[in-house]
């Protein structure tokens, strides 16, 4: 689903992406994208059969989506970008990222995540889908609204339905969030040891709603909708739940989503739940999970983070990197987390660590064993 951006930020974002391409060297983004006069559209649905290494990425010009596309190209995949707005097309044309007729492995196609039929046409001929896009409303300090949360859940369901209805698609990697795991009213807690937060944990939608944690609500509801839509269908689904995504350019390219993520951050900090994930780690997790799904060595949910923020000074640095004026980031971190909580928690990413280090060691018998409670 297209990221809603202010027109004032468009040129700055283009400049940031263009600089990343030019500075990528022989192994980075620049190695995967060539210059040309403009973006080419994908061929029609009837042009050839499904290719095993052809995939479609929604939100491919978002902060996470762009990194996923770059990583896929490095792994030798042919990528189809599902774009939603003319603004996205104009940005790509201005960046001059593509080679003629998609010879560099990238095509573009217009599709709305609220329209399953347009999605089906975009997905047709692809073996897999990476749903990385997300709604972000630039209005307001939180960057995310209750309405956005509802739309995100609806779009997730429609993307899954389009995947199921597209004969060539067999696998989907869905970008969720760590926030879909951490927010609950009451956790059972042994005061001698921290409570472990892993892939079996789900955020409480009522708690998120009561405390106006709209970003967490949207991610939780969207991921649950995806699992419901995929359950029992001929589609393998994996969800990646990254922490606050950082990396070069995240202030400019991901600021509204970051501010939305940080609502309630002081509570997460106090409870050991505020973490960050470099965008390159997140992208690699997506591709590793996708490849491991082919032989049933990946399934279910994966928590993804690099670093747990433990000191207030680190949180202050996050605020500084986001470029927020004094007091603004603190306001964004208000809400559910103002009261001190005696319970302490510990994040666990062992499942993803096993996948990233030796993904063929263990096999998951089913893809649909995800429980919501």
mmCIF file of C-alpha atoms in Angstrom:
data_model
loop_
_atom_site.group_PDB
_atom_site.id
_atom_site.type_symbol
_atom_site.label_atom_id
_atom_site.label_comp_id
_atom_site.label_asym_id
_atom_site.label_seq_id
_atom_site.Cartn_x
_atom_site.Cartn_y
_atom_site.Cartn_z
ATOM 1 C CA UNK A 1 0.000 0.000 0.000
ATOM 2 C CA UNK A 2 1.472 3.278 -1.008
ATOM 3 C CA UNK A 3 3.218 5.377 1.566
ATOM 4 C CA UNK A 4 1.517 8.763 1.752
ATOM 5 C CA UNK A 5 4.236 11.418 1.618
ATOM 6 C CA UNK A 6 4.120 15.193 1.651
ATOM 7 C CA UNK A 7 5.095 16.847 -1.639
ATOM 8 C CA UNK A 8 7.759 18.859 0.154
ATOM 9 C CA UNK A 9 9.625 15.693 1.076
ATOM 10 C CA UNK A 10 9.538 14.089 -2.371
ATOM 11 C CA UNK A 11 12.622 15.783 -3.842
ATOM 12 C CA UNK A 12 14.637 15.248 -0.667
ATOM 13 C CA UNK A 13 13.758 11.563 -0.701
ATOM 14 C CA UNK A 14 14.718 11.246 -4.363
ATOM 15 C CA UNK A 15 18.062 12.912 -3.641
ATOM 16 C CA UNK A 16 18.692 10.535 -0.745
ATOM 17 C CA UNK A 17 17.956 7.445 -2.836
ATOM 18 C CA UNK A 18 20.011 8.736 -5.747
ATOM 19 C CA UNK A 19 22.984 9.339 -3.458
ATOM 20 C CA UNK A 20 22.637 5.808 -2.081
ATOM 21 C CA UNK A 21 22.736 4.406 -5.594
ATOM 22 C CA UNK A 22 25.768 6.400 -6.631
ATOM 23 C CA UNK A 23 27.620 5.501 -3.441
ATOM 24 C CA UNK A 24 26.801 1.810 -3.532
ATOM 25 C CA UNK A 25 30.018 0.706 -5.197
ATOM 26 C CA UNK A 26 30.334 -2.656 -6.873
ATOM 27 C CA UNK A 27 28.352 -4.599 -4.316
ATOM 28 C CA UNK A 28 25.604 -2.233 -3.182
ATOM 29 C CA UNK A 29 22.466 -0.825 -4.688
ATOM 30 C CA UNK A 30 24.254 0.701 -7.640
ATOM 31 C CA UNK A 31 25.360 -2.732 -8.791
ATOM 32 C CA UNK A 32 21.754 -3.806 -9.185
ATOM 33 C CA UNK A 33 20.282 -0.733 -10.892
ATOM 34 C CA UNK A 34 21.431 0.900 -14.126
ATOM 35 C CA UNK A 35 20.552 4.285 -15.505
ATOM 36 C CA UNK A 36 18.153 4.841 -18.361
ATOM 37 C CA UNK A 37 15.638 7.407 -19.562
ATOM 38 C CA UNK A 38 12.880 6.015 -17.394
ATOM 39 C CA UNK A 39 11.097 3.042 -15.863
ATOM 40 C CA UNK A 40 9.640 0.325 -18.049
ATOM 41 C CA UNK A 41 6.341 -1.368 -17.402
ATOM 42 C CA UNK A 42 6.070 -5.080 -16.813
ATOM 43 C CA UNK A 43 4.929 -7.228 -19.708
ATOM 44 C CA UNK A 44 1.398 -8.570 -19.724
ATOM 45 C CA UNK A 45 0.195 -11.595 -17.883
ATOM 46 C CA UNK A 46 0.494 -13.796 -20.930
ATOM 47 C CA UNK A 47 4.151 -13.075 -21.623
ATOM 48 C CA UNK A 48 5.797 -16.304 -20.603
ATOM 49 C CA UNK A 49 5.223 -18.664 -17.722
ATOM 50 C CA UNK A 50 6.078 -18.251 -14.067
ATOM 51 C CA UNK A 51 9.801 -18.026 -13.425
ATOM 52 C CA UNK A 52 11.152 -19.646 -10.286
ATOM 53 C CA UNK A 53 13.242 -16.563 -9.498
ATOM 54 C CA UNK A 54 10.669 -13.929 -10.449
ATOM 55 C CA UNK A 55 9.110 -12.114 -7.493
ATOM 56 C CA UNK A 56 6.877 -9.097 -6.925
ATOM 57 C CA UNK A 57 7.541 -6.504 -4.216
ATOM 58 C CA UNK A 58 4.908 -4.101 -2.938
ATOM 59 C CA UNK A 59 6.246 -0.849 -1.501
ATOM 60 C CA UNK A 60 9.536 -1.402 -3.304
ATOM 61 C CA UNK A 61 10.573 2.251 -3.055
ATOM 62 C CA UNK A 62 9.933 2.499 0.689
ATOM 63 C CA UNK A 63 12.885 2.366 3.085
ATOM 64 C CA UNK A 64 12.522 -1.360 3.793
ATOM 65 C CA UNK A 65 11.173 -2.232 0.354
ATOM 66 C CA UNK A 66 14.099 -0.635 -1.465
ATOM 67 C CA UNK A 67 16.567 -2.626 0.656
ATOM 68 C CA UNK A 68 14.637 -5.848 -0.018
ATOM 69 C CA UNK A 69 14.661 -5.189 -3.771
ATOM 70 C CA UNK A 70 18.400 -4.491 -3.700
ATOM 71 C CA UNK A 71 19.029 -7.695 -1.752
ATOM 72 C CA UNK A 72 16.884 -9.740 -4.139
ATOM 73 C CA UNK A 73 18.839 -8.401 -7.104
ATOM 74 C CA UNK A 74 22.098 -9.349 -5.422
ATOM 75 C CA UNK A 75 20.697 -12.872 -5.007
ATOM 76 C CA UNK A 76 19.911 -13.068 -8.701
ATOM 77 C CA UNK A 77 16.145 -12.588 -8.657
ATOM 78 C CA UNK A 78 14.041 -10.805 -11.249
ATOM 79 C CA UNK A 79 11.941 -8.212 -9.415
ATOM 80 C CA UNK A 80 8.629 -6.683 -10.347
ATOM 81 C CA UNK A 81 7.814 -3.499 -8.428
ATOM 82 C CA UNK A 82 4.112 -2.952 -7.716
ATOM 83 C CA UNK A 83 3.682 0.828 -7.651
ATOM 84 C CA UNK A 84 0.523 2.543 -6.494
ATOM 85 C CA UNK A 85 0.767 6.205 -7.433
ATOM 86 C CA UNK A 86 2.051 8.359 -10.249
ATOM 87 C CA UNK A 87 4.290 9.976 -7.662
ATOM 88 C CA UNK A 88 6.092 6.640 -7.267
ATOM 89 C CA UNK A 89 6.526 6.350 -11.027
ATOM 90 C CA UNK A 90 7.815 9.919 -11.275
ATOM 91 C CA UNK A 91 10.309 9.274 -8.514
ATOM 92 C CA UNK A 92 11.702 6.213 -10.292
ATOM 93 C CA UNK A 93 11.866 8.044 -13.602
ATOM 94 C CA UNK A 94 13.720 10.936 -12.001
ATOM 95 C CA UNK A 95 16.171 8.555 -10.347
ATOM 96 C CA UNK A 96 16.824 6.820 -13.707
ATOM 97 C CA UNK A 97 17.216 3.487 -11.985
ATOM 98 C CA UNK A 98 16.280 0.990 -14.690
ATOM 99 C CA UNK A 99 17.895 -0.565 -17.721
ATOM 100 C CA UNK A 100 15.991 -0.751 -20.981
ATOM 101 C CA UNK A 101 13.214 -3.372 -21.161
ATOM 102 C CA UNK A 102 13.959 -4.600 -17.678
ATOM 103 C CA UNK A 103 17.277 -6.144 -18.656
ATOM 104 C CA UNK A 104 18.681 -5.336 -15.222
ATOM 105 C CA UNK A 105 16.110 -7.551 -13.546
ATOM 106 C CA UNK A 106 13.534 -4.931 -12.564
ATOM 107 C CA UNK A 107 10.098 -4.188 -13.999
ATOM 108 C CA UNK A 108 7.330 -1.908 -12.752
ATOM 109 C CA UNK A 109 3.579 -2.390 -12.765
ATOM 110 C CA UNK A 110 0.774 -0.249 -11.367
ATOM 111 C CA UNK A 111 -1.376 -1.918 -8.715
ATOM 112 C CA UNK A 112 -3.461 -0.833 -5.736
ATOM 113 C CA UNK A 113 -3.273 -2.881 -2.569
ATOM 114 C CA UNK A 114 -6.960 -2.162 -2.057
ATOM 115 C CA UNK A 115 -7.788 -3.758 -5.419
ATOM 116 C CA UNK A 116 -7.219 -7.555 -5.464
ATOM 117 C CA UNK A 117 -7.725 -7.763 -9.209
ATOM 118 C CA UNK A 118 -4.954 -5.262 -9.972
ATOM 119 C CA UNK A 119 -2.749 -7.109 -7.503
ATOM 120 C CA UNK A 120 -3.494 -10.417 -9.198
ATOM 121 C CA UNK A 121 -2.403 -8.960 -12.530
ATOM 122 C CA UNK A 122 0.771 -7.596 -10.910
ATOM 123 C CA UNK A 123 1.585 -10.929 -9.251
ATOM 124 C CA UNK A 124 0.823 -13.096 -12.288
ATOM 125 C CA UNK A 125 3.977 -14.828 -13.499
ATOM 126 C CA UNK A 126 5.799 -14.401 -10.171
ATOM 127 C CA UNK A 127 6.620 -17.324 -7.904
ATOM 128 C CA UNK A 128 6.594 -15.206 -4.754
ATOM 129 C CA UNK A 129 5.449 -11.916 -3.260
ATOM 130 C CA UNK A 130 7.149 -9.644 -0.713
ATOM 131 C CA UNK A 131 4.521 -7.430 0.890
ATOM 132 C CA UNK A 132 6.664 -4.655 2.369
ATOM 133 C CA UNK A 133 4.422 -1.634 1.871
ATOM 134 C CA UNK A 134 2.622 0.186 4.660
ATOM 135 C CA UNK A 135 0.330 3.142 5.173
ATOM 136 C CA UNK A 136 1.951 6.149 6.800
ATOM 137 C CA UNK A 137 0.061 9.398 7.303
ATOM 138 C CA UNK A 138 2.473 12.352 7.519
ATOM 139 C CA UNK A 139 -0.064 14.425 9.460
ATOM 140 C CA UNK A 140 0.376 14.612 13.213
ATOM 141 C CA UNK A 141 3.359 13.879 15.459
ATOM 142 C CA UNK A 142 2.547 10.164 15.677
ATOM 143 C CA UNK A 143 2.608 9.827 11.884
ATOM 144 C CA UNK A 144 -0.105 7.175 12.042
ATOM 145 C CA UNK A 145 -3.849 7.268 12.649
ATOM 146 C CA UNK A 146 -6.626 4.911 13.667
ATOM 147 C CA UNK A 147 -7.913 5.084 10.103
ATOM 148 C CA UNK A 148 -4.504 3.983 8.785
ATOM 149 C CA UNK A 149 -4.624 0.964 11.105
ATOM 150 C CA UNK A 150 -7.953 -0.144 9.624
ATOM 151 C CA UNK A 151 -6.724 0.328 6.077
ATOM 152 C CA UNK A 152 -3.563 -1.639 6.753
ATOM 153 C CA UNK A 153 -5.523 -4.663 7.950
ATOM 154 C CA UNK A 154 -7.861 -4.490 4.958
ATOM 155 C CA UNK A 155 -4.970 -4.230 2.522
ATOM 156 C CA UNK A 156 -3.156 -7.183 4.092
ATOM 157 C CA UNK A 157 -6.195 -9.366 3.617
ATOM 158 C CA UNK A 158 -6.545 -8.299 -0.023
ATOM 159 C CA UNK A 159 -2.884 -8.896 -0.784
ATOM 160 C CA UNK A 160 -3.161 -12.416 0.621
ATOM 161 C CA UNK A 161 -6.326 -13.037 -1.341
ATOM 162 C CA UNK A 162 -4.574 -11.921 -4.519
ATOM 163 C CA UNK A 163 -1.647 -14.246 -3.758
ATOM 164 C CA UNK A 164 -4.019 -17.188 -3.318
ATOM 165 C CA UNK A 165 -5.871 -16.380 -6.537
ATOM 166 C CA UNK A 166 -2.683 -16.067 -8.600
ATOM 167 C CA UNK A 167 -1.739 -19.482 -9.925
ATOM 168 C CA UNK A 168 1.988 -18.801 -10.175
ATOM 169 C CA UNK A 169 2.392 -17.511 -6.585
ATOM 170 C CA UNK A 170 3.344 -20.117 -4.015
ATOM 171 C CA UNK A 171 5.141 -18.085 -1.331
ATOM 172 C CA UNK A 172 4.698 -14.757 0.424
ATOM 173 C CA UNK A 173 6.965 -12.909 2.864
ATOM 174 C CA UNK A 174 5.001 -10.335 4.848
ATOM 175 C CA UNK A 175 6.639 -7.389 6.624
ATOM 176 C CA UNK A 176 5.049 -6.964 10.049
ATOM 177 C CA UNK A 177 6.636 -5.341 13.125
ATOM 178 C CA UNK A 178 8.009 -6.194 16.541
ATOM 179 C CA UNK A 179 5.196 -3.983 17.826
ATOM 180 C CA UNK A 180 2.822 -6.803 16.886
ATOM 181 C CA UNK A 181 4.464 -8.843 19.664
ATOM 182 C CA UNK A 182 5.139 -6.612 22.680
ATOM 183 C CA UNK A 183 2.016 -4.730 23.836
ATOM 184 C CA UNK A 184 -0.198 -6.557 26.354
ATOM 185 C CA UNK A 185 -2.080 -5.609 29.485
ATOM 186 C CA UNK A 186 -0.730 -8.379 31.655
ATOM 187 C CA UNK A 187 2.066 -10.857 31.101
ATOM 188 C CA UNK A 188 2.691 -13.765 33.471
ATOM 189 C CA UNK A 189 5.892 -12.809 35.210
ATOM 190 C CA UNK A 190 8.383 -14.515 37.469
ATOM 191 C CA UNK A 191 10.180 -11.682 39.260
ATOM 192 C CA UNK A 192 13.359 -13.772 39.449
ATOM 193 C CA UNK A 193 13.681 -13.929 35.654
ATOM 194 C CA UNK A 194 12.606 -11.716 32.760
ATOM 195 C CA UNK A 195 9.593 -12.733 30.710
ATOM 196 C CA UNK A 196 10.664 -13.895 27.252
ATOM 197 C CA UNK A 197 9.089 -12.143 24.263
ATOM 198 C CA UNK A 198 9.362 -14.231 21.115
ATOM 199 C CA UNK A 199 7.382 -15.174 17.996
ATOM 200 C CA UNK A 200 4.642 -16.802 20.088
ATOM 201 C CA UNK A 201 3.698 -13.459 21.633
ATOM 202 C CA UNK A 202 1.019 -11.187 20.159
ATOM 203 C CA UNK A 203 0.135 -7.632 21.062
ATOM 204 C CA UNK A 204 -3.326 -7.127 22.542
ATOM 205 C CA UNK A 205 -5.434 -5.140 20.080
ATOM 206 C CA UNK A 206 -7.724 -3.842 22.836
ATOM 207 C CA UNK A 207 -4.725 -2.603 24.806
ATOM 208 C CA UNK A 208 -3.334 -0.864 21.717
ATOM 209 C CA UNK A 209 -6.705 0.695 20.965
ATOM 210 C CA UNK A 210 -7.257 1.892 24.541
ATOM 211 C CA UNK A 211 -3.824 3.499 24.619
ATOM 212 C CA UNK A 212 -3.990 4.913 21.084
ATOM 213 C CA UNK A 213 -1.031 2.859 19.924
ATOM 214 C CA UNK A 214 -2.273 3.014 16.348
ATOM 215 C CA UNK A 215 0.917 1.867 14.637
ATOM 216 C CA UNK A 216 1.111 -1.218 16.834
ATOM 217 C CA UNK A 217 -2.605 -1.829 16.311
ATOM 218 C CA UNK A 218 -2.260 -1.589 12.535
ATOM 219 C CA UNK A 219 0.690 -3.975 12.394
ATOM 220 C CA UNK A 220 -0.970 -6.484 14.721
ATOM 221 C CA UNK A 221 -4.311 -6.438 12.933
ATOM 222 C CA UNK A 222 -2.665 -6.616 9.493
ATOM 223 C CA UNK A 223 -0.494 -9.588 10.375
ATOM 224 C CA UNK A 224 -3.401 -11.460 11.909
ATOM 225 C CA UNK A 225 -5.491 -10.738 8.821
ATOM 226 C CA UNK A 226 -2.713 -12.136 6.645
ATOM 227 C CA UNK A 227 -2.516 -15.355 8.638
ATOM 228 C CA UNK A 228 -6.284 -15.799 8.579
ATOM 229 C CA UNK A 229 -6.399 -15.284 4.811
ATOM 230 C CA UNK A 230 -3.535 -17.721 4.155
ATOM 231 C CA UNK A 231 -4.556 -20.472 6.564
ATOM 232 C CA UNK A 232 -5.620 -23.630 4.817
ATOM 233 C CA UNK A 233 -4.849 -22.222 1.366
ATOM 234 C CA UNK A 234 -2.253 -23.195 -1.211
ATOM 235 C CA UNK A 235 0.153 -20.474 -0.088
ATOM 236 C CA UNK A 236 3.231 -20.566 2.117
ATOM 237 C CA UNK A 237 3.437 -17.505 4.351
ATOM 238 C CA UNK A 238 6.233 -16.179 6.553
ATOM 239 C CA UNK A 239 6.112 -12.916 8.517
ATOM 240 C CA UNK A 240 9.137 -10.849 9.533
ATOM 241 C CA UNK A 241 8.650 -8.698 12.650
ATOM 242 C CA UNK A 242 11.450 -6.105 12.677
ATOM 243 C CA UNK A 243 12.197 -3.673 15.470
ATOM 244 C CA UNK A 244 12.579 0.055 14.721
ATOM 245 C CA UNK A 245 14.271 0.017 11.318
ATOM 246 C CA UNK A 246 17.364 2.205 11.101
ATOM 247 C CA UNK A 247 20.306 2.599 8.773
ATOM 248 C CA UNK A 248 21.752 5.185 6.391
ATOM 249 C CA UNK A 249 19.123 7.725 5.459
ATOM 250 C CA UNK A 250 16.447 6.488 7.856
ATOM 251 C CA UNK A 251 15.887 9.974 9.258
ATOM 252 C CA UNK A 252 14.880 11.331 5.868
ATOM 253 C CA UNK A 253 13.302 8.244 4.316
ATOM 254 C CA UNK A 254 11.587 6.636 7.287
ATOM 255 C CA UNK A 255 10.950 9.415 9.788
ATOM 256 C CA UNK A 256 7.144 9.286 9.964
ATOM 257 C CA UNK A 257 7.109 5.521 10.463
ATOM 258 C CA UNK A 258 9.883 5.847 13.063
ATOM 259 C CA UNK A 259 7.987 8.476 15.035
ATOM 260 C CA UNK A 260 4.874 6.313 14.903
ATOM 261 C CA UNK A 261 6.897 3.339 16.149
ATOM 262 C CA UNK A 262 8.243 5.355 19.086
ATOM 263 C CA UNK A 263 4.844 6.076 20.614
ATOM 264 C CA UNK A 264 5.089 4.332 23.973
ATOM 265 C CA UNK A 265 8.860 4.069 23.582
ATOM 266 C CA UNK A 266 9.661 5.069 27.160
ATOM 267 C CA UNK A 267 7.636 2.116 28.426
ATOM 268 C CA UNK A 268 9.412 -0.185 25.984
ATOM 269 C CA UNK A 269 12.748 1.242 27.121
ATOM 270 C CA UNK A 270 11.928 0.624 30.777
ATOM 271 C CA UNK A 271 10.805 -2.933 30.066
ATOM 272 C CA UNK A 272 13.702 -3.917 27.803
ATOM 273 C CA UNK A 273 11.554 -3.994 24.657
ATOM 274 C CA UNK A 274 12.888 -1.033 22.669
ATOM 275 C CA UNK A 275 15.143 -2.379 19.938
ATOM 276 C CA UNK A 276 16.499 -1.376 16.534
ATOM 277 C CA UNK A 277 17.175 -3.334 13.355
ATOM 278 C CA UNK A 278 19.469 -2.227 10.559
ATOM 279 C CA UNK A 279 17.622 -2.135 7.257
ATOM 280 C CA UNK A 280 20.213 -4.451 5.674
ATOM 281 C CA UNK A 281 19.588 -7.077 8.352
ATOM 282 C CA UNK A 282 15.849 -6.793 7.782
ATOM 283 C CA UNK A 283 16.263 -7.175 4.015
ATOM 284 C CA UNK A 284 18.515 -10.208 4.375
ATOM 285 C CA UNK A 285 16.017 -11.814 6.763
ATOM 286 C CA UNK A 286 13.293 -11.431 4.138
ATOM 287 C CA UNK A 287 15.338 -13.106 1.420
ATOM 288 C CA UNK A 288 16.690 -15.879 3.653
ATOM 289 C CA UNK A 289 13.181 -16.721 4.835
ATOM 290 C CA UNK A 290 11.866 -16.771 1.279
ATOM 291 C CA UNK A 291 14.587 -19.130 0.088
ATOM 292 C CA UNK A 292 14.213 -21.435 3.081
ATOM 293 C CA UNK A 293 10.453 -21.738 2.535
ATOM 294 C CA UNK A 294 11.164 -23.767 -0.600
ATOM 295 C CA UNK A 295 12.374 -26.790 1.365
ATOM 296 C CA UNK A 296 10.186 -26.246 4.439
ATOM 297 C CA UNK A 297 13.033 -25.014 6.642
ATOM 298 C CA UNK A 298 11.265 -21.725 7.352
ATOM 299 C CA UNK A 299 7.764 -21.014 8.547
ATOM 300 C CA UNK A 300 5.696 -18.874 10.890
ATOM 301 C CA UNK A 301 6.899 -15.607 12.412
ATOM 302 C CA UNK A 302 10.424 -14.227 12.899
ATOM 303 C CA UNK A 303 11.428 -11.457 15.299
ATOM 304 C CA UNK A 304 14.235 -9.351 13.816
ATOM 305 C CA UNK A 305 16.473 -6.898 15.684
ATOM 306 C CA UNK A 306 20.165 -6.050 16.023
ATOM 307 C CA UNK A 307 20.325 -4.033 19.206
ATOM 308 C CA UNK A 308 18.237 -3.584 22.355
ATOM 309 C CA UNK A 309 18.231 0.017 23.588
ATOM 310 C CA UNK A 310 19.056 -0.112 27.288
ATOM 311 C CA UNK A 311 20.058 3.416 28.302
ATOM 312 C CA UNK A 312 18.184 6.724 28.138
ATOM 313 C CA UNK A 313 21.163 8.234 26.328
ATOM 314 C CA UNK A 314 20.639 5.791 23.461
ATOM 315 C CA UNK A 315 17.004 6.774 23.247
ATOM 316 C CA UNK A 316 18.005 10.434 23.240
ATOM 317 C CA UNK A 317 20.333 9.672 20.324
ATOM 318 C CA UNK A 318 17.440 8.103 18.403
ATOM 319 C CA UNK A 319 15.479 11.298 18.964
ATOM 320 C CA UNK A 320 18.410 13.363 17.770
ATOM 321 C CA UNK A 321 18.866 11.258 14.629
ATOM 322 C CA UNK A 322 15.196 11.740 13.783
ATOM 323 C CA UNK A 323 15.793 15.481 13.926
ATOM 324 C CA UNK A 324 12.854 16.207 16.190
ATOM 325 C CA UNK A 325 12.824 19.448 18.180
ATOM 326 C CA UNK A 326 13.139 19.348 21.937
ATOM 327 C CA UNK A 327 10.090 17.804 23.541
ATOM 328 C CA UNK A 328 8.562 16.521 20.304
ATOM 329 C CA UNK A 329 10.033 13.040 20.532
ATOM 330 C CA UNK A 330 9.111 12.883 24.187
ATOM 331 C CA UNK A 331 5.531 13.691 23.241
ATOM 332 C CA UNK A 332 5.639 10.921 20.651
ATOM 333 C CA UNK A 333 6.742 8.490 23.343
ATOM 334 C CA UNK A 334 3.851 9.300 25.631
ATOM 335 C CA UNK A 335 0.712 7.230 25.964
ATOM 336 C CA UNK A 336 0.697 3.730 27.297
ATOM 337 C CA UNK A 337 4.166 3.877 28.748
ATOM 338 C CA UNK A 338 4.275 6.701 31.273
ATOM 339 C CA UNK A 339 3.842 4.526 34.351
ATOM 340 C CA UNK A 340 6.735 2.484 35.699
ATOM 341 C CA UNK A 341 6.165 -1.230 35.461
ATOM 342 C CA UNK A 342 7.771 -3.742 37.808
ATOM 343 C CA UNK A 343 7.835 -6.478 35.148
ATOM 344 C CA UNK A 344 10.930 -6.829 33.000
ATOM 345 C CA UNK A 345 11.147 -8.554 29.629
ATOM 346 C CA UNK A 346 13.720 -10.050 27.334
ATOM 347 C CA UNK A 347 13.462 -10.167 23.555
ATOM 348 C CA UNK A 348 14.372 -13.423 21.852
ATOM 349 C CA UNK A 349 15.389 -13.811 18.198
ATOM 350 C CA UNK A 350 16.805 -17.332 18.369
ATOM 351 C CA UNK A 351 14.491 -18.581 15.642
ATOM 352 C CA UNK A 352 15.777 -16.012 13.148
ATOM 353 C CA UNK A 353 19.371 -16.555 14.277
ATOM 354 C CA UNK A 354 19.048 -20.250 13.450
ATOM 355 C CA UNK A 355 17.609 -19.418 10.052
ATOM 356 C CA UNK A 356 20.337 -16.895 9.234
ATOM 357 C CA UNK A 357 23.233 -19.093 10.377
ATOM 358 C CA UNK A 358 22.181 -22.586 9.307
ATOM 359 C CA UNK A 359 18.696 -22.553 7.886
ATOM 360 C CA UNK A 360 18.719 -26.222 6.828
ATOM 361 C CA UNK A 361 19.161 -27.724 10.268
ATOM 362 C CA UNK A 362 15.554 -27.776 11.377
ATOM 363 C CA UNK A 363 12.297 -28.336 9.529
ATOM 364 C CA UNK A 364 8.908 -26.890 10.390
ATOM 365 C CA UNK A 365 6.113 -29.355 9.742
ATOM 366 C CA UNK A 366 3.460 -26.766 8.991
ATOM 367 C CA UNK A 367 3.202 -23.127 7.969
ATOM 368 C CA UNK A 368 -0.078 -22.478 9.748
ATOM 369 C CA UNK A 369 0.625 -23.174 13.394
ATOM 370 C CA UNK A 370 0.512 -19.501 14.338
ATOM 371 C CA UNK A 371 -1.734 -18.821 17.339
ATOM 372 C CA UNK A 372 -3.083 -15.375 18.105
ATOM 373 C CA UNK A 373 -3.530 -15.687 21.863
#
